[in-house]
mmCIF file of C-alpha atoms in Angstrom:
data_model
loop_
_atom_site.group_PDB
_atom_site.id
_atom_site.type_symbol
_atom_site.label_atom_id
_atom_site.label_comp_id
_atom_site.label_asym_id
_atom_site.label_seq_id
_atom_site.Cartn_x
_atom_site.Cartn_y
_atom_site.Cartn_z
ATOM 1 C CA MET A 1 5.230 6.185 -4.622
ATOM 2 C CA ALA A 2 3.835 2.446 -5.314
ATOM 3 C CA LEU A 3 0.366 2.231 -5.930
ATOM 4 C CA PRO A 4 -1.784 0.298 -3.215
ATOM 5 C CA ARG A 5 -2.102 -3.346 -5.273
ATOM 6 C CA PHE A 6 -5.321 -5.528 -4.652
ATOM 7 C CA PHE A 7 -5.428 -9.010 -6.161
ATOM 8 C CA CYS A 8 -8.536 -9.237 -8.079
ATOM 9 C CA PRO A 9 -9.368 -12.860 -8.989
ATOM 10 C CA ILE A 10 -12.005 -12.004 -11.432
ATOM 11 C CA PRO A 11 -11.637 -10.676 -15.504
ATOM 12 C CA LEU A 12 -10.098 -7.531 -16.159
ATOM 13 C CA GLU A 13 -9.451 -5.218 -19.038
ATOM 14 C CA ASN A 14 -8.525 -2.133 -20.031
ATOM 15 C CA ASN A 15 -11.261 1.174 -20.688
ATOM 16 C CA THR A 16 -13.444 -0.961 -18.497
ATOM 17 C CA LEU A 17 -15.549 -0.034 -15.024
ATOM 18 C CA ILE A 18 -15.310 -2.988 -12.721
ATOM 19 C CA THR A 19 -16.818 -3.999 -9.325
ATOM 20 C CA LEU A 20 -14.070 -4.886 -6.938
ATOM 21 C CA PRO A 21 -14.841 -8.659 -5.200
ATOM 22 C CA LYS A 22 -16.109 -8.511 -1.410
ATOM 23 C CA GLU A 23 -12.453 -8.774 0.159
ATOM 24 C CA ALA A 24 -10.100 -6.686 -2.096
ATOM 25 C CA ALA A 25 -13.376 -3.990 -1.513
ATOM 26 C CA HIS A 26 -12.531 -4.682 2.386
ATOM 27 C CA HIS A 27 -9.101 -4.164 2.235
ATOM 28 C CA ALA A 28 -8.957 -0.945 0.015
ATOM 29 C CA GLY A 29 -12.191 0.879 2.285
ATOM 30 C CA ARG A 30 -11.497 -0.566 5.039
ATOM 31 C CA SER A 31 -8.119 -1.419 5.799
ATOM 32 C CA LEU A 32 -6.068 0.446 4.150
ATOM 33 C CA ARG A 33 -8.829 3.393 4.467
ATOM 34 C CA LEU A 34 -8.781 4.928 0.899
ATOM 35 C CA ARG A 35 -10.354 7.738 -0.438
ATOM 36 C CA GLU A 36 -12.886 7.692 -3.239
ATOM 37 C CA GLY A 37 -10.054 9.126 -6.570
ATOM 38 C CA THR A 38 -7.460 6.675 -5.241
ATOM 39 C CA ARG A 39 -5.118 5.284 -7.883
ATOM 40 C CA ILE A 40 -4.723 1.785 -7.589
ATOM 41 C CA ALA A 41 -3.183 -1.224 -9.810
ATOM 42 C CA LEU A 42 -4.806 -4.678 -9.687
ATOM 43 C CA PHE A 43 -3.956 -8.158 -11.361
ATOM 44 C CA ASN A 44 -5.891 -11.357 -11.310
ATOM 45 C CA GLY A 45 -2.323 -13.830 -11.559
ATOM 46 C CA HIS A 46 -2.982 -14.472 -15.562
ATOM 47 C CA GLY A 47 -0.466 -11.318 -16.298
ATOM 48 C CA GLY A 48 -0.007 -8.026 -16.369
ATOM 49 C CA GLU A 49 -0.945 -5.086 -14.270
ATOM 50 C CA TYR A 50 -3.863 -2.852 -14.832
ATOM 51 C CA GLN A 51 -4.430 0.520 -12.872
ATOM 52 C CA GLY A 52 -7.319 2.890 -12.413
ATOM 53 C CA ILE A 53 -9.500 5.436 -10.477
ATOM 54 C CA LEU A 54 -11.266 4.170 -7.027
ATOM 55 C CA TYR A 55 -14.670 5.013 -6.712
ATOM 56 C CA PHE A 56 -17.260 4.199 -4.061
ATOM 57 C CA ASN A 57 -20.558 3.872 -5.028
ATOM 58 C CA GLU A 58 -23.581 3.104 -1.991
ATOM 59 C CA GLY A 59 -20.753 0.865 -0.067
ATOM 60 C CA ILE A 60 -19.719 -0.788 -3.563
ATOM 61 C CA ALA A 61 -16.130 -0.247 -4.664
ATOM 62 C CA GLN A 62 -15.313 0.322 -7.945
ATOM 63 C CA VAL A 63 -12.530 1.282 -10.265
ATOM 64 C CA GLN A 64 -12.110 2.737 -13.654
ATOM 65 C CA ILE A 65 -9.594 1.271 -15.530
ATOM 66 C CA ASP A 66 -7.512 3.154 -17.974
ATOM 67 C CA CYS A 67 -4.165 1.474 -18.218
ATOM 68 C CA PHE A 68 -2.402 -1.433 -18.790
ATOM 69 C CA ILE A 69 0.895 -2.620 -18.205
ATOM 70 C CA GLU A 70 2.251 -5.727 -19.680
ATOM 71 C CA ASP A 71 5.452 -6.391 -17.329
ATOM 72 C CA ASN A 72 5.140 -9.639 -14.899
ATOM 73 C CA ARG A 73 8.303 -8.642 -12.861
ATOM 74 C CA GLN A 74 9.682 -12.292 -13.496
ATOM 75 C CA LEU A 75 12.714 -14.081 -12.768
ATOM 76 C CA GLY A 76 14.534 -14.687 -16.480
ATOM 77 C CA GLY A 77 14.490 -18.385 -15.644
ATOM 78 C CA ASN A 78 11.976 -21.083 -13.251
ATOM 79 C CA ILE A 79 12.870 -21.854 -9.713
ATOM 80 C CA THR A 80 11.340 -24.493 -8.277
ATOM 81 C CA LEU A 81 11.395 -25.307 -4.591
ATOM 82 C CA ILE A 82 10.381 -28.912 -3.469
ATOM 83 C CA GLN A 83 10.043 -28.344 0.372
ATOM 84 C CA ALA A 84 9.528 -30.974 3.136
ATOM 85 C CA LEU A 85 6.558 -29.825 5.423
ATOM 86 C CA ALA A 86 8.471 -27.716 8.426
ATOM 87 C CA SER A 87 6.887 -26.905 12.008
ATOM 88 C CA GLY A 88 4.974 -24.145 13.440
ATOM 89 C CA ASP A 89 4.651 -21.133 11.058
ATOM 90 C CA LYS A 90 8.145 -21.878 8.980
ATOM 91 C CA MET A 91 5.718 -23.075 5.849
ATOM 92 C CA ASP A 92 4.260 -19.817 5.962
ATOM 93 C CA TRP A 93 7.500 -17.837 6.236
ATOM 94 C CA ILE A 94 9.231 -19.610 3.452
ATOM 95 C CA ILE A 95 6.509 -19.671 0.849
ATOM 96 C CA GLU A 96 5.810 -15.666 1.640
ATOM 97 C CA LYS A 97 9.484 -15.314 1.190
ATOM 98 C CA ALA A 98 9.678 -17.306 -1.913
ATOM 99 C CA VAL A 99 7.296 -15.419 -3.578
ATOM 100 C CA GLU A 100 8.729 -12.642 -2.934
ATOM 101 C CA LEU A 101 12.277 -14.262 -4.496
ATOM 102 C CA GLY A 102 10.659 -14.803 -7.558
ATOM 103 C CA VAL A 103 10.257 -19.188 -7.122
ATOM 104 C CA ASN A 104 7.650 -20.002 -9.604
ATOM 105 C CA ARG A 105 6.245 -23.721 -8.217
ATOM 106 C CA PHE A 106 6.240 -24.656 -4.399
ATOM 107 C CA ILE A 107 6.087 -28.238 -3.870
ATOM 108 C CA PRO A 108 5.426 -28.777 -0.043
ATOM 109 C CA VAL A 109 6.055 -33.057 1.067
ATOM 110 C CA ALA A 110 5.357 -34.731 3.378
ATOM 111 C CA ALA A 111 8.879 -35.924 4.032
ATOM 112 C CA GLU A 112 9.570 -39.330 6.482
ATOM 113 C CA ARG A 113 10.877 -37.074 9.500
ATOM 114 C CA SER A 114 8.207 -33.762 8.908
ATOM 115 C CA VAL A 115 7.392 -33.089 12.205
ATOM 116 C CA LEU A 116 3.903 -31.196 10.529
ATOM 117 C CA GLN A 117 1.368 -33.971 9.802
ATOM 118 C CA LEU A 118 -1.560 -32.918 7.606
ATOM 119 C CA SER A 119 -4.457 -34.467 6.606
ATOM 120 C CA GLY A 120 -8.645 -34.377 5.466
ATOM 121 C CA ALA A 121 -9.937 -30.720 6.502
ATOM 122 C CA ARG A 122 -6.411 -29.721 8.074
ATOM 123 C CA LEU A 123 -4.358 -30.078 4.728
ATOM 124 C CA GLU A 124 -7.663 -28.468 3.086
ATOM 125 C CA LYS A 125 -7.491 -25.348 5.390
ATOM 126 C CA ARG A 126 -3.675 -25.216 5.333
ATOM 127 C CA GLN A 127 -3.258 -25.549 1.599
ATOM 128 C CA GLN A 128 -6.234 -22.617 1.438
ATOM 129 C CA HIS A 129 -3.996 -20.681 3.942
ATOM 130 C CA TRP A 130 -0.386 -20.969 1.998
ATOM 131 C CA GLN A 131 -2.953 -20.056 -1.111
ATOM 132 C CA ALA A 132 -4.012 -16.771 0.900
ATOM 133 C CA ILE A 133 -0.087 -16.277 1.508
ATOM 134 C CA ILE A 134 1.072 -16.405 -2.354
ATOM 135 C CA GLN A 135 -1.752 -13.965 -3.176
ATOM 136 C CA SER A 136 -0.555 -11.059 -0.028
ATOM 137 C CA ALA A 137 2.774 -11.506 -1.218
ATOM 138 C CA CYS A 138 2.150 -10.876 -4.716
ATOM 139 C CA GLU A 139 0.318 -8.103 -4.271
ATOM 140 C CA GLN A 140 3.523 -6.213 -1.782
ATOM 141 C CA SER A 141 6.311 -7.616 -3.939
ATOM 142 C CA GLY A 142 4.768 -6.655 -7.465
ATOM 143 C CA ARG A 143 4.028 -9.881 -9.060
ATOM 144 C CA ASN A 144 1.405 -10.515 -11.931
ATOM 145 C CA THR A 145 1.387 -13.761 -11.925
ATOM 146 C CA LEU A 146 0.710 -16.183 -8.885
ATOM 147 C CA MET A 147 3.693 -18.880 -7.556
ATOM 148 C CA GLU A 148 2.305 -22.226 -8.423
ATOM 149 C CA LEU A 149 1.199 -23.947 -5.488
ATOM 150 C CA LEU A 150 0.906 -27.801 -5.987
ATOM 151 C CA PRO A 151 -0.591 -29.991 -3.351
ATOM 152 C CA VAL A 152 1.071 -31.786 -0.480
ATOM 153 C CA GLN A 153 3.019 -35.032 -1.791
ATOM 154 C CA HIS A 154 4.790 -37.645 -1.170
ATOM 155 C CA LEU A 155 8.490 -37.459 -2.427
ATOM 156 C CA LYS A 156 7.787 -40.231 -4.667
ATOM 157 C CA ASN A 157 5.117 -38.588 -6.777
ATOM 158 C CA VAL A 158 7.231 -35.366 -6.830
ATOM 159 C CA PHE A 159 9.188 -36.646 -9.568
ATOM 160 C CA ASN A 160 5.561 -36.897 -12.058
ATOM 161 C CA THR A 161 5.105 -33.054 -11.838
ATOM 162 C CA THR A 162 9.284 -31.920 -11.910
ATOM 163 C CA GLY A 163 9.315 -33.056 -15.988
ATOM 164 C CA ASN A 164 12.731 -31.588 -17.549
ATOM 165 C CA THR A 165 13.202 -29.509 -14.477
ATOM 166 C CA ASP A 166 17.498 -29.868 -13.379
ATOM 167 C CA LEU A 167 16.941 -30.878 -9.900
ATOM 168 C CA PHE A 168 19.390 -30.511 -6.985
ATOM 169 C CA VAL A 169 19.963 -31.409 -3.165
ATOM 170 C CA ALA A 170 22.154 -30.249 -0.887
ATOM 171 C CA ASP A 171 25.108 -32.344 0.363
ATOM 172 C CA PRO A 172 28.220 -31.974 1.790
ATOM 173 C CA ASP A 173 29.657 -34.648 -0.266
ATOM 174 C CA GLY A 174 28.767 -33.220 -3.218
ATOM 175 C CA GLU A 175 31.700 -32.878 -5.964
ATOM 176 C CA LEU A 176 30.583 -29.618 -6.837
ATOM 177 C CA SER A 177 29.679 -26.135 -5.144
ATOM 178 C CA LEU A 178 26.075 -24.467 -6.410
ATOM 179 C CA THR A 179 28.338 -22.016 -8.080
ATOM 180 C CA GLU A 180 30.743 -23.785 -9.642
ATOM 181 C CA TYR A 181 28.339 -26.132 -11.106
ATOM 182 C CA LEU A 182 25.996 -23.365 -12.394
ATOM 183 C CA ARG A 183 28.957 -21.216 -14.314
ATOM 184 C CA GLN A 184 30.020 -24.290 -16.145
ATOM 185 C CA HIS A 185 26.003 -25.040 -17.127
ATOM 186 C CA PRO A 186 24.758 -21.166 -17.664
ATOM 187 C CA ILE A 187 22.283 -22.026 -20.012
ATOM 188 C CA LEU A 188 19.767 -23.709 -17.501
ATOM 189 C CA ASN A 189 16.293 -22.428 -17.749
ATOM 190 C CA ASP A 190 14.488 -24.370 -15.152
ATOM 191 C CA ILE A 191 16.287 -26.030 -11.705
ATOM 192 C CA GLY A 192 14.464 -26.807 -8.900
ATOM 193 C CA PHE A 193 15.599 -27.800 -5.233
ATOM 194 C CA PHE A 194 14.710 -30.524 -2.629
ATOM 195 C CA ILE A 195 14.718 -28.857 0.591
ATOM 196 C CA GLY A 196 14.473 -31.382 4.185
ATOM 197 C CA PRO A 197 12.758 -31.047 7.244
ATOM 198 C CA GLU A 198 14.101 -30.260 10.658
ATOM 199 C CA GLY A 199 15.724 -33.419 10.702
ATOM 200 C CA GLY A 200 16.617 -33.901 7.362
ATOM 201 C CA TRP A 201 15.746 -36.368 4.823
ATOM 202 C CA SER A 202 15.849 -39.869 5.600
ATOM 203 C CA GLN A 203 18.623 -41.823 3.796
ATOM 204 C CA LYS A 204 16.116 -43.888 1.802
ATOM 205 C CA GLU A 205 14.969 -40.511 0.530
ATOM 206 C CA VAL A 206 18.538 -39.768 -0.116
ATOM 207 C CA GLU A 207 18.569 -42.616 -2.326
ATOM 208 C CA LEU A 208 15.202 -42.397 -4.341
ATOM 209 C CA MET A 209 16.059 -38.626 -5.047
ATOM 210 C CA SER A 210 19.690 -39.524 -6.464
ATOM 211 C CA LYS A 211 17.937 -42.381 -8.737
ATOM 212 C CA GLN A 212 15.587 -39.849 -9.945
ATOM 213 C CA GLY A 213 18.438 -37.756 -11.433
ATOM 214 C CA ALA A 214 18.925 -35.072 -8.557
ATOM 215 C CA ILE A 215 22.623 -33.093 -8.353
ATOM 216 C CA LYS A 216 24.296 -33.353 -4.841
ATOM 217 C CA ILE A 217 25.869 -29.886 -4.840
ATOM 218 C CA GLN A 218 27.608 -28.145 -1.916
ATOM 219 C CA PHE A 219 26.640 -24.770 -0.479
ATOM 220 C CA GLY A 220 28.369 -23.558 1.593
ATOM 221 C CA SER A 221 30.333 -24.984 4.938
ATOM 222 C CA ARG A 222 27.563 -24.280 7.617
ATOM 223 C CA ILE A 223 24.298 -25.747 7.998
ATOM 224 C CA LEU A 224 21.183 -23.633 6.975
ATOM 225 C CA ARG A 225 18.203 -24.499 8.668
ATOM 226 C CA THR A 226 14.852 -25.398 6.460
ATOM 227 C CA GLU A 227 13.509 -22.338 6.372
ATOM 228 C CA THR A 228 16.604 -21.051 5.595
ATOM 229 C CA ALA A 229 18.227 -23.331 2.678
ATOM 230 C CA GLY A 230 15.821 -23.088 -0.396
ATOM 231 C CA LEU A 231 15.603 -19.667 -0.172
ATOM 232 C CA ALA A 232 19.685 -18.581 -0.130
ATOM 233 C CA LEU A 233 20.023 -21.131 -2.697
ATOM 234 C CA SER A 234 16.882 -19.643 -5.079
ATOM 235 C CA SER A 235 18.378 -16.416 -4.827
ATOM 236 C CA ALA A 236 22.223 -17.190 -4.746
ATOM 237 C CA SER A 237 21.202 -19.348 -8.105
ATOM 238 C CA ALA A 238 19.082 -16.546 -9.675
ATOM 239 C CA ALA A 239 22.222 -14.276 -9.458
ATOM 240 C CA ILE A 240 24.623 -16.910 -10.018
ATOM 241 C CA LEU A 241 22.568 -17.166 -13.779
ATOM 242 C CA GLY A 242 21.533 -13.405 -14.224
ATOM 243 C CA TRP A 243 18.036 -13.835 -13.890
ATOM 244 C CA ILE A 244 17.664 -11.074 -11.399
#
């Protein structure tokens, strides 16, 4: 049975006694009602997992760490999901599932046709909310490094951060299917997908992506929703390239 896992953003070291931060302590003691002596796992997002025994001392939760596991449970390559802002709670769901599927980096984009518009304090609050979702999803899925979340930005700025990433955009007029392209380029190790909002990318945005070298690929004969497309592309690519 899997150990209870907690994100613990403090320095961790084997064979030490550490005090759990307030949020992790509350989750362990109040939410999960774990008993003293329970074996738990901790990770701080910098790689590896620490295991130890949980103790309670005058209301303070402490862990005697006695084991370090180096495995980060990552994919064999890097996937960047460049997701146009989606309405409602769709972004929460996309981010959570992207973590579970092993996506390395997530770039939210304020697209021309995005229904959701964020700015100021509301934007800052939403970024913090998404970061909390990433941490929680890592706890659940067993990942020991956090998916990188970049700030919400306009499409034109995305290309300043993608570097040598091979970029793709699903397009019915693409010359090759995703499967065909990836099988012809089996040594790829850093790929990224542009996922449009509910209304799709504007023609201006499509032209910009093409100008910046994004490759148009086909992905089936059906139209996928914005909350489905990126996850399906990421999962299929990881399987085709043997990264799982």
